[in-house]
Coordinates of C-alpha atoms in Angstrom, one line a residue:
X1 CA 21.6 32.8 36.9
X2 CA 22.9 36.1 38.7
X3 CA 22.6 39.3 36.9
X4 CA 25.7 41.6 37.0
X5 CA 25.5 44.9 38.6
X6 CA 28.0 47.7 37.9
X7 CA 26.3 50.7 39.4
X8 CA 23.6 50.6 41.9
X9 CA 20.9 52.0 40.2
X10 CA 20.9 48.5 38.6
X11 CA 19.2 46.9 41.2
X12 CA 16.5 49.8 41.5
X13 CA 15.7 48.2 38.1
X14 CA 15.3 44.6 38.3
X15 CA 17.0 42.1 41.1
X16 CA 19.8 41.0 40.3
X17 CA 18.5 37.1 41.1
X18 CA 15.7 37.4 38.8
X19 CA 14.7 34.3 37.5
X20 CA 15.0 33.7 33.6
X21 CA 12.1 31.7 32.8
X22 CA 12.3 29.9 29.3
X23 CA 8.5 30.2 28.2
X24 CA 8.7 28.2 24.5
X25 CA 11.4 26.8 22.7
X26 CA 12.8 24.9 19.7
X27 CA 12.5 27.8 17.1
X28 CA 15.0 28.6 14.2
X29 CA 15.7 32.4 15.2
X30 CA 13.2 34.2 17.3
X31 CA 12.6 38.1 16.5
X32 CA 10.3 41.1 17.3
X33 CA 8.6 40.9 20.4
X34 CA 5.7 42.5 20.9
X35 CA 2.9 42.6 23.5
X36 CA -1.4 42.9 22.8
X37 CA -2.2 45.2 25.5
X38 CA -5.7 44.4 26.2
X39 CA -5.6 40.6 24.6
X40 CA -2.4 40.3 26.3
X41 CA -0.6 37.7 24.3
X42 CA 2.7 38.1 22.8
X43 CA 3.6 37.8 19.1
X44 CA 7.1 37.0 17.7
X45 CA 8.5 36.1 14.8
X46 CA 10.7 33.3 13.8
X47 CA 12.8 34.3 10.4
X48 CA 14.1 31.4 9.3
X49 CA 11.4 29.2 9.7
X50 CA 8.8 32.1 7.9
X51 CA 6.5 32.1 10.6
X52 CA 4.9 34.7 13.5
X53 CA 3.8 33.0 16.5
X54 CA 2.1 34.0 19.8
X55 CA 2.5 33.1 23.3
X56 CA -0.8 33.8 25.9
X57 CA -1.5 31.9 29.3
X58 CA -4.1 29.5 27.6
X59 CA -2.9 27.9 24.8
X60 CA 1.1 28.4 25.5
X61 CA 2.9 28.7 21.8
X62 CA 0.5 28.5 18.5
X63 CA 1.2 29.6 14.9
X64 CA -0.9 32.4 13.7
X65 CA 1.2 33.2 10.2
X66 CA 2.8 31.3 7.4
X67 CA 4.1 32.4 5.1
X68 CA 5.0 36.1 7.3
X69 CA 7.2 37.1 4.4
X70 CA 10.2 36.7 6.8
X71 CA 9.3 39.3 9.2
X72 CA 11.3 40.6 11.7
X73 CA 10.3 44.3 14.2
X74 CA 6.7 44.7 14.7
X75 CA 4.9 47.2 17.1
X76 CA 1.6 48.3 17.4
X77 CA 0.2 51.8 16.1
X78 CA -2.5 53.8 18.4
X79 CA -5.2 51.8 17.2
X80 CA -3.7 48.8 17.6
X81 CA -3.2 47.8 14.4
X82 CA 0.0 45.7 13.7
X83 CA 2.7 47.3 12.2
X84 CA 5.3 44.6 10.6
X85 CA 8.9 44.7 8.9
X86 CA 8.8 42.2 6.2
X87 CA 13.0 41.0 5.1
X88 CA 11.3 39.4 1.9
X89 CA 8.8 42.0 0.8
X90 CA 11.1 44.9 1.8
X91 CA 8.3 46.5 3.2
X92 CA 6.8 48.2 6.0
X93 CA 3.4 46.8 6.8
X94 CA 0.0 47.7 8.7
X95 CA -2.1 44.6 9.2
X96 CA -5.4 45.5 10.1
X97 CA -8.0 43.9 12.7
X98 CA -10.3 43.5 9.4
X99 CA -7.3 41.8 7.5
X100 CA -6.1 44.0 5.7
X101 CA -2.9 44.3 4.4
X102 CA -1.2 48.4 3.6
X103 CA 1.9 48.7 2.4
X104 CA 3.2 51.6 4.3
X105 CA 6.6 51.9 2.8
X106 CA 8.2 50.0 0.1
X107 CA 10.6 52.4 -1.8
X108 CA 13.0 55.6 -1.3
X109 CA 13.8 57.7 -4.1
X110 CA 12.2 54.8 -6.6
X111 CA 14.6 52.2 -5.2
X112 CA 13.4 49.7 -3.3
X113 CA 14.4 49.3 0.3
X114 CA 16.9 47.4 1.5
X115 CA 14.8 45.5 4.3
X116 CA 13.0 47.2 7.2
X117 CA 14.1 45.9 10.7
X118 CA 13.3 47.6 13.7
X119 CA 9.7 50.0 13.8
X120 CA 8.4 52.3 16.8
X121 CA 5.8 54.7 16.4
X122 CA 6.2 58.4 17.7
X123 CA 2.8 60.2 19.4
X124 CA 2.4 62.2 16.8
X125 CA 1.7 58.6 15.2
X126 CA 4.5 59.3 12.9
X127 CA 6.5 55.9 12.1
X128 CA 10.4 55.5 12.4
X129 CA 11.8 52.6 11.2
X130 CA 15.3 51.3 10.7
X131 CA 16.5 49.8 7.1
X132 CA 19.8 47.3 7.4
X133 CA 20.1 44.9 4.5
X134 CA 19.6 41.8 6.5
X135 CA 16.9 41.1 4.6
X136 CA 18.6 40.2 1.6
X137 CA 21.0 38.0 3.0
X138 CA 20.6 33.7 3.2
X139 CA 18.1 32.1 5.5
X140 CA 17.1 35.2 7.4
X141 CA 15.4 36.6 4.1
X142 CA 16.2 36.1 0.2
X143 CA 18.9 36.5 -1.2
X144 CA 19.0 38.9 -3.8
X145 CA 21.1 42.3 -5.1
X146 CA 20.6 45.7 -3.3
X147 CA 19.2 48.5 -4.9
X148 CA 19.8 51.6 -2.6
X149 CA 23.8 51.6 -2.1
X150 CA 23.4 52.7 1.8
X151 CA 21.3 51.9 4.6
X152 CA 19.2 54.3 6.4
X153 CA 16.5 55.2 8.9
X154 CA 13.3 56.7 7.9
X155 CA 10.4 58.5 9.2
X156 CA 6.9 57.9 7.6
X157 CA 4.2 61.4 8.5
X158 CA 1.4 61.0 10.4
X159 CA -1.5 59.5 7.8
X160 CA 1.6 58.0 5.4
X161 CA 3.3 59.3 2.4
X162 CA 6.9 59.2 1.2
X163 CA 9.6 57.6 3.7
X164 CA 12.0 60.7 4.6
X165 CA 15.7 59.6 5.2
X166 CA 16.6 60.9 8.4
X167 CA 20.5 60.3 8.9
X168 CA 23.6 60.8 6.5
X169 CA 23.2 58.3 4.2
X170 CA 26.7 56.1 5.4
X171 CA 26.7 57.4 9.1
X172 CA 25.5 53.5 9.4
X173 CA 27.0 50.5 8.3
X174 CA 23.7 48.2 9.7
X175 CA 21.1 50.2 11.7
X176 CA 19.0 47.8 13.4
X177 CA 17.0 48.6 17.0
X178 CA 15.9 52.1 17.5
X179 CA 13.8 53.8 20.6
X180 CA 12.6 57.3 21.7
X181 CA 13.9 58.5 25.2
X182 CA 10.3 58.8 27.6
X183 CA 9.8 62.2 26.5
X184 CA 10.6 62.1 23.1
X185 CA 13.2 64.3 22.9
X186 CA 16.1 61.8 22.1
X187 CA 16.3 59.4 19.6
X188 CA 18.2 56.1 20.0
X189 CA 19.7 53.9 16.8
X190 CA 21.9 50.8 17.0
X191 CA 24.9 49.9 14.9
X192 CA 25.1 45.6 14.9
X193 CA 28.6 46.5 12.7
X194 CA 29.4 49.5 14.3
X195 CA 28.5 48.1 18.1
X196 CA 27.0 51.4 19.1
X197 CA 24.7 53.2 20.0
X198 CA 23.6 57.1 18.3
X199 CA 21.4 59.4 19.9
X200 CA 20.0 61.9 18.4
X201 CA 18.0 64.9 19.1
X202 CA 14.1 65.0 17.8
X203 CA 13.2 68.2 16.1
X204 CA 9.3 69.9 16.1
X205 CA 9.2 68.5 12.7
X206 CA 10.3 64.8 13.5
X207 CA 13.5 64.7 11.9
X208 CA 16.6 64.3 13.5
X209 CA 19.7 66.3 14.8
X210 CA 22.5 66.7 17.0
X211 CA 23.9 63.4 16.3
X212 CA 26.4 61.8 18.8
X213 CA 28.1 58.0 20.0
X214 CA 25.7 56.9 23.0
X215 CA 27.3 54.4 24.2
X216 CA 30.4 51.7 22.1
X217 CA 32.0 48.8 22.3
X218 CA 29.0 46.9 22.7
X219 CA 31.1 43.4 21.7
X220 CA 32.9 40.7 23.4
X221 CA 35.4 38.3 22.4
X222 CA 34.1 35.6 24.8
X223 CA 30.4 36.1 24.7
X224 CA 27.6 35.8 21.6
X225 CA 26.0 39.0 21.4
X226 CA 25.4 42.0 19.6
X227 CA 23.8 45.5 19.5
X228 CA 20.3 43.9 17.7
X229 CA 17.1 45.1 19.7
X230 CA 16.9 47.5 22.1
X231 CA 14.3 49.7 24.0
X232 CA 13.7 52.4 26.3
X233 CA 12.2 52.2 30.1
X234 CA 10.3 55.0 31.5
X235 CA 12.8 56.1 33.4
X236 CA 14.7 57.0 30.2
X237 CA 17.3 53.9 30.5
X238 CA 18.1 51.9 27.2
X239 CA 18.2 48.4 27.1
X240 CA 19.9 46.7 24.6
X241 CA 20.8 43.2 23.2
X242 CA 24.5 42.9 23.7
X243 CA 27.1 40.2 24.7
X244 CA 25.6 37.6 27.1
X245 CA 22.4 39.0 27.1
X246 CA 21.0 42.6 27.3
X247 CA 23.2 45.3 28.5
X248 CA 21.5 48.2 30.4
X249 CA 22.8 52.2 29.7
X250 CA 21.4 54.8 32.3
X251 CA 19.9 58.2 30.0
X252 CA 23.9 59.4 30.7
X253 CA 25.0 56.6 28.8
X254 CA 26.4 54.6 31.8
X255 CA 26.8 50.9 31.9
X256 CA 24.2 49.9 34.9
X257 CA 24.4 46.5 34.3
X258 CA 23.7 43.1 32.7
X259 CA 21.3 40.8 32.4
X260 CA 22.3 37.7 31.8
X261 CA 20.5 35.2 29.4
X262 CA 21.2 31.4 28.7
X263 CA 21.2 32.4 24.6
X264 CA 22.0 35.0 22.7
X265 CA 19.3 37.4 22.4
X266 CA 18.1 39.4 19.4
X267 CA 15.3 41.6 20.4
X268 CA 13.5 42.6 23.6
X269 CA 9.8 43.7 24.9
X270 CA 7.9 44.5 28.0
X271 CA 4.3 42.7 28.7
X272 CA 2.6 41.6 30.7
X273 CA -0.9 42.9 32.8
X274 CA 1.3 45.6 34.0
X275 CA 4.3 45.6 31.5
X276 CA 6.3 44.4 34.0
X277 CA 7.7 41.6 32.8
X278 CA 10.3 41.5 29.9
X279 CA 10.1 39.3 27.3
X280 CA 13.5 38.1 25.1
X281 CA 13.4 36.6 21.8
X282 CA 16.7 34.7 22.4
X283 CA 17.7 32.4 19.1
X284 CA 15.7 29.0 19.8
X285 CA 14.0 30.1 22.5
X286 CA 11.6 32.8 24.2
X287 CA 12.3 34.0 27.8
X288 CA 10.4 36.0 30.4
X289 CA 11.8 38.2 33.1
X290 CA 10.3 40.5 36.0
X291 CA 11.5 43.6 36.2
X292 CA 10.8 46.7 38.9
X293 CA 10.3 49.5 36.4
X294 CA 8.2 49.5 33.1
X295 CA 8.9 50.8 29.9
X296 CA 8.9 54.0 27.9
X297 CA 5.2 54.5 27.2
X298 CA 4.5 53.6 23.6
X299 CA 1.0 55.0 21.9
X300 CA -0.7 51.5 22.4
X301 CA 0.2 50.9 25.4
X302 CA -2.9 52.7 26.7
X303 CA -4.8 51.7 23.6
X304 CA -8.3 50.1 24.5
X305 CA -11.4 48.8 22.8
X306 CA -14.9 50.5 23.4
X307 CA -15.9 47.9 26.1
X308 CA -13.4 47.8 29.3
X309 CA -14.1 44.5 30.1
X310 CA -10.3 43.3 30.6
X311 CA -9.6 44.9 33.6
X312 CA -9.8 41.5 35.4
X313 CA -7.0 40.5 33.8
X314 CA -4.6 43.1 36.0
X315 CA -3.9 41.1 39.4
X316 CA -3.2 44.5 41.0
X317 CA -6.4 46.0 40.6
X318 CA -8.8 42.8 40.9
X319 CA -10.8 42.4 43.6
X320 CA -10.5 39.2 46.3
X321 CA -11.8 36.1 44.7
X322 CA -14.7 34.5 47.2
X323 CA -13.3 31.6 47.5
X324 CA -15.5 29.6 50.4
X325 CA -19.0 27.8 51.0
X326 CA -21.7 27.5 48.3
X327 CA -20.8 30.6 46.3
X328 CA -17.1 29.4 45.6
X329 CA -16.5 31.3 42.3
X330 CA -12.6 31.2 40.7
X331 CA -11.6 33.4 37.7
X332 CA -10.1 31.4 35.5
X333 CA -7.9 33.9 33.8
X334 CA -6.1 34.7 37.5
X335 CA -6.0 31.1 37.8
X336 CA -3.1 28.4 37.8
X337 CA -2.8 25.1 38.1
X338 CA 0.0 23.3 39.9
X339 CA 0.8 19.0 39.9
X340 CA 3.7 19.1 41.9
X341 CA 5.9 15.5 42.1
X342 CA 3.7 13.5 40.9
X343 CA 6.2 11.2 39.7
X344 CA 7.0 7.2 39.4
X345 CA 9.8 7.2 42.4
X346 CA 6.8 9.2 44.3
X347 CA 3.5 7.0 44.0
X348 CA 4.2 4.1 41.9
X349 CA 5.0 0.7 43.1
X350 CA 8.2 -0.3 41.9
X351 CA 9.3 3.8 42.4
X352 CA 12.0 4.8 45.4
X353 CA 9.5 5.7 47.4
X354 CA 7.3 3.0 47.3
X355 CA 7.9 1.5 50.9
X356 CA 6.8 4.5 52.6
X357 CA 3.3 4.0 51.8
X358 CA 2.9 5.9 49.4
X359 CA 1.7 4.1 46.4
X360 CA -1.2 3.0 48.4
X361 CA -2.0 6.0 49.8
X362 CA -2.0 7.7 46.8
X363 CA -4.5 4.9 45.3
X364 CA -6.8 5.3 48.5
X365 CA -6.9 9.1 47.2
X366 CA -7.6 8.4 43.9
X367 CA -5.0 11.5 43.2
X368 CA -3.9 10.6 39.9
X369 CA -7.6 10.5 38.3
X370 CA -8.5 13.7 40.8
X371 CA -6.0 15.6 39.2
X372 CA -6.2 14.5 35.7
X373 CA -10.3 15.3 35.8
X374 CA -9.4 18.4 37.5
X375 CA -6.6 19.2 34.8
X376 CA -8.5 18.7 32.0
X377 CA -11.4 21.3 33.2
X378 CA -9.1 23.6 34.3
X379 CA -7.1 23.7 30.4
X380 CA -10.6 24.4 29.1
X381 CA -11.2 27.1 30.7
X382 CA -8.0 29.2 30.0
X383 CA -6.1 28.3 33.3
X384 CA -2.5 27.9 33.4
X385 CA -1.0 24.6 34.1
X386 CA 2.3 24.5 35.5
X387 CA 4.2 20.7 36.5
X388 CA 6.7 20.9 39.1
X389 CA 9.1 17.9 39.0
X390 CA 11.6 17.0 41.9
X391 CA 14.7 16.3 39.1
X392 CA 18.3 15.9 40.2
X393 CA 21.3 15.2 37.4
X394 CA 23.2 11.8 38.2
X395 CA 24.9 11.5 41.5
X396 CA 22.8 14.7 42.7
X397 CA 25.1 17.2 42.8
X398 CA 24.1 20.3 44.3
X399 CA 21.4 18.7 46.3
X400 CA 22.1 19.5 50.0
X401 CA 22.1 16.6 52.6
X402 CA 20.8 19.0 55.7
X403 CA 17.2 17.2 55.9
X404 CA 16.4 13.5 56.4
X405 CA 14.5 14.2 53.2
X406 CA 17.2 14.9 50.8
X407 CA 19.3 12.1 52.7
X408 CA 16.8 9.4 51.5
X409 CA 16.6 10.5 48.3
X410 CA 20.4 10.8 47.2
X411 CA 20.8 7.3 49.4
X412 CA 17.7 6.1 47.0
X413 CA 19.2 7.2 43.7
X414 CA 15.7 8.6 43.1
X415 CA 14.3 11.4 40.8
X416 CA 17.2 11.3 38.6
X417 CA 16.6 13.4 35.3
X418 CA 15.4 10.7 32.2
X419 CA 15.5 8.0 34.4
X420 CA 11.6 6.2 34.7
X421 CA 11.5 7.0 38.6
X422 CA 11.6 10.8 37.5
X423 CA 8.8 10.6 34.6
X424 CA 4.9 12.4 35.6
X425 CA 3.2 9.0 36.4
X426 CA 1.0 7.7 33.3
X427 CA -2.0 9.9 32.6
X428 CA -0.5 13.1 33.7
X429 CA 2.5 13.9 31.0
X430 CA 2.3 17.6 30.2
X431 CA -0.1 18.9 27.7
X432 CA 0.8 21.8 24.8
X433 CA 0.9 24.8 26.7
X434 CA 1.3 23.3 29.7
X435 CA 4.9 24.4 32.0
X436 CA 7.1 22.4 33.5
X437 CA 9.5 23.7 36.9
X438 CA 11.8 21.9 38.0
X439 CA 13.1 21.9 41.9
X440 CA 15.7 20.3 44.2
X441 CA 13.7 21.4 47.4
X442 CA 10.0 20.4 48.8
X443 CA 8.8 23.8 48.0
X444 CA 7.9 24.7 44.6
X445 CA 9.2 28.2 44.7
X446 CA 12.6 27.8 45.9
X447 CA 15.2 28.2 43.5
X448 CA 12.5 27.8 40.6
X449 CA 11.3 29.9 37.8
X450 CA 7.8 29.4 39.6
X451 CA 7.0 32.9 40.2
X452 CA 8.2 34.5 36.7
X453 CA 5.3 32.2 34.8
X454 CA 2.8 33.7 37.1
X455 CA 3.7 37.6 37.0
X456 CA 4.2 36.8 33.3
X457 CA 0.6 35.1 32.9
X458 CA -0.6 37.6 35.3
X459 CA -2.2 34.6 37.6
X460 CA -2.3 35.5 41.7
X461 CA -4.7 32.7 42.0
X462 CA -3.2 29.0 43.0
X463 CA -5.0 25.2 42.6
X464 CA -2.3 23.9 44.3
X465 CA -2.1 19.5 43.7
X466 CA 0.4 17.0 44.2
X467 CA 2.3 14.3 46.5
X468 CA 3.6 14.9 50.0
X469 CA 0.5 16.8 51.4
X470 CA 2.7 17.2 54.8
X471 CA 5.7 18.4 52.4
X472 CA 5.5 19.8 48.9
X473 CA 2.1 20.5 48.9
X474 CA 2.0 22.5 52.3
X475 CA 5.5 24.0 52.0
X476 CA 4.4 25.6 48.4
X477 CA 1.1 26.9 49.9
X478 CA 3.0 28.6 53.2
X479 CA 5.1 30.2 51.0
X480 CA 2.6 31.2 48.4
X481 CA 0.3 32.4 51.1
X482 CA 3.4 34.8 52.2
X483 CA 4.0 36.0 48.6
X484 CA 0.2 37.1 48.3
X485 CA -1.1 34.3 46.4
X486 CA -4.5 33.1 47.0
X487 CA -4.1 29.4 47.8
X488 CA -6.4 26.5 46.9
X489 CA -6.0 22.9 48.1
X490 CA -8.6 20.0 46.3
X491 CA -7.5 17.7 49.2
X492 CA -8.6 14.7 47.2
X493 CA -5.8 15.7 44.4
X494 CA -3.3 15.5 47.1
X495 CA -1.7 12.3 49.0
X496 CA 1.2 11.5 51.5
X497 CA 2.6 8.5 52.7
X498 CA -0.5 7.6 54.8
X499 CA -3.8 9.1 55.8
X500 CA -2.9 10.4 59.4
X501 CA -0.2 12.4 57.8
X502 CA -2.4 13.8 55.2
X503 CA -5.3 14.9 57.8
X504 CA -2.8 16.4 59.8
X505 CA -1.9 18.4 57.3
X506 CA -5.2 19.0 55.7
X507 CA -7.1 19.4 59.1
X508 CA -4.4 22.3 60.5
X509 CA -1.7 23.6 58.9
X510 CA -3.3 24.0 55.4
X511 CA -6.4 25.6 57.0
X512 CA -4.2 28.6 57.7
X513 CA -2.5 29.6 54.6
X514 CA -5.2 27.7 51.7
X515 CA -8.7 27.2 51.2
X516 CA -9.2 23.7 51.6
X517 CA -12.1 22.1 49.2
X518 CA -12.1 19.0 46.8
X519 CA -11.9 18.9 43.0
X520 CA -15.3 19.1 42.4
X521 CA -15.6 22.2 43.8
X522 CA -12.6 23.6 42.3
X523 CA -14.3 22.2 38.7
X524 CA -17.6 23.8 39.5
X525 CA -16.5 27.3 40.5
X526 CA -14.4 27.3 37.8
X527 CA -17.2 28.0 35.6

């Protein structure tokens, strides 16, 4: 999917080919984003369904809140305490590391709020927070009659008290995502009705002034999308959920650029080791993206516990693995995982493939119970497993006939999506929390979403497994080796179509771009 770029600058900010890599799925409504900076996993809620979940490397998707009183924006404060909008409650909450539960704001002027939305916390550690009535409408909170007869944004003091309104009361019609510029001396609020944007200028005091249209029209007769989440980089640029995805405004209030997203988005978030990755609460599903600049710094962004003992988790910063001889020693937090075509047409008799040798060489290898041992250590100890699948759609269109290769296969009718010849060979289905990439080329970065898991799991470190040793296998580790990817071949989880071919492989080419060792190995310096 090709991003669209209007001005220039655009492209200074993410590339405009950046992959759009669907991370978990099948949700009701997917909402406030937000990203544990030294725990690094990401929490989100789901509305409709009542429920905050959280995405990390390990364990992929898990529920971690039901009932969640229907909440929607959550951010951190400066001590990293979780700071929710709750549709059912009407309330702005801090959750606690303890467990406990304040009610930071619940009422304005003895009337209950309408239903906090949107939250972001101001250095001072003052809280703004937006106040649509969303909340009281059918399936995305409870229905039930409003008491204030307007709908605001508020600003709660450092230390709490009163809510103070900070906007005419009916300059609004449905405030939703707000922002501060880097700086903190401009103030950003949405309009979903309105399809605008306000800035505002930040007085000493907190409250707002000066206020003025940003940016409108923010709508499209032929896309979903509206003006719903929206944030701020650190180069001051706001980026906002809008028609076909997110819609990117330089400090100026120019239209950059697009990004464009396969479902409508709601709300957006940057994570990652380095915030550098942004992840989209889109509908059903969650996305990840990388991006070349990083956001506005929030307070918890920097926020760390007494011990510093996550740095390793920063690819950047971490020092080479040793990865050779007796002291082999692999972190399994930088780690991934990859089974690459290990599919029926591949290795099993009766597949497309099966009179090229490969069944039997495969057997000789004893790949499939290599890589399932080798899978099964690798899960428990937090690393990431990604399955790469060769999948075409009937009568493979799109796949190019320029190689031999991808002659035999279209002449074959092989690897064609839900057909048996196309399935992960028994014993090695995906697990919960496990990825699956799909290709049309022997290399499993090419045209993949390959390289957005990793930056978004923060893994530079590759157990690279799977059929076609001479092929996939040595094509993905070439290319990973270029990329700056520590590459690991077991070269008992890998096969070919016959054991000359694989030595070949094994014996020279792989020597130069991966360490070369067996599963064993892998399993023992794994930890």
């Amino acid at each position: 999917m090709t991003h669209v770029t209007l001005r220039s600058e655009f492209e200074s900010l993410i590339d405009p080919y950046a992959p759009v890599g669907q991370i978990g799925t099948g949700f009701d409504f997917t909402e406030g984003p937000v990203w544990h900076p030294t725990l690094h996993y990401l929490l989100f809620s789901d509305m409709p369904a009542d429920v905050r979940r959280r995405w990390d490397a390990r364990r992929g998707v898990a529920e971690v809140k039901r009932p969640s009183n229907k909440c929607n924006g959550m951010t951190y404060d400066a001590e990293l305490n979780l700071i929710v909008c709750e549709h059912a409650t009407s309330s702005l909450i801090r959750e606690r590391a303890d467990g406990r539960r304040e009610v930071i704001a619940s009422h304005f002027e003895n009337q209950e709020l309408n239903s906090p939305n949107d939250v972001c916390v101001h250095s001072s550690g003052a809280i703004y927070f937006s106040d649509p009535w969303y909340g009281r409408m059918p399936v995305y909170g409870v229905e039930r009659p409003r008491q204030l007869g307007f709908q605001g944004v508020y600003r709660v003091p450092p230390g709490g008290g009163a809510p103070k309104l900070l906007v005419d009361r009916y300059l609004f019609e449905q405030p939703n995502g707000l922002c501060f510029s880097p700086d903190e001396r401009a103030f950003y609020v949405n309009d979903t009705v309105q399809t605008l944007i306000r800035a505002f200028d930040v007085e000493p005091d907190g409250s707002l002034s000066n206020a003025r249209v940003f940016a409108s029209g923010i709508r499209s007769e032929l896309e979903p999308g509206v003006p719903d989440g929206m944030k701020c980089d650190q180069r001051g640029n706001v980026w906002v959920t809008a028609p076909g995805g997110v819609w990117v405004y330089s400090p100026a209030g120019e239209l950059l650029g697009k990004l464009r997203v396969p479902e409508l988005v709601a709300n957006l978030a940057w994570g990652g080791p380095e915030f550098r990755t942004l992840y989209l609460t889109a509908t059903h599903s969650v996305y990840a993206i990388p991006t070349r600049v990083g956001p506005r710094h929030e307070p918890y962004m920097t926020a760390r516990p007494a011990s510093a003992g996550n740095a390793a988790t920063s690819t950047s910063a971490a020092a080479a693995p040793i990865l050779s001889g007796e002291a082999m020693q692999i972190d399994p937090r930088r780690c991934a995982m990859i089974i690459q075509d290990l599919q029926n047409d591949v290795i099993m008799d009766g597949g497309a493939f099966a009179d090229s040798g490969a069944p039997a060489h495969a057997r000789q290898q004893r790949v499939i119970d290599n890589v399932r041992r080798l899978a099964a250590a690798a899960r428990s100890r937090g690393v990431v497993i990604i399955h790469v699948w060769f999948i075409v759609e009937p009568g493979a269109p799109g796949v190019t006939l320029n190689a031999p290769l991808f002659e035999g296969l279209v002449d074959s009718k092989a690897m064609v999506r839900g057909s048996w010849g196309a399935a992960p060979v028994p014993g090695l289905e995906p697990q919960p929390g496990d990825f699956i990439v799909e290709k049309m080329r022997m290399s499993a970065w090419e045209g993949t979403r390959l390289e957005t898991i990793l930056k978004a799991t923060g893994r530079d470190m590759i157990i690279n497994t799977g059929a076609w040793t001479n092929m996939s296998v040595e094509h993905t580790a070439r290319t990973g080796a270029d990329k700056g990817y520590f590459m690991i071949v077991p070269e008992d989880c890998c096969s070919t179509m016959n054991a000359d071919w694989h030595n070949a492989s094994i014996n020279f080419a792989l020597q130069n771009v991966s360490i070369v060792t067996n599963a064993d190995a892998v399993v023992k310096a794994l930890g």
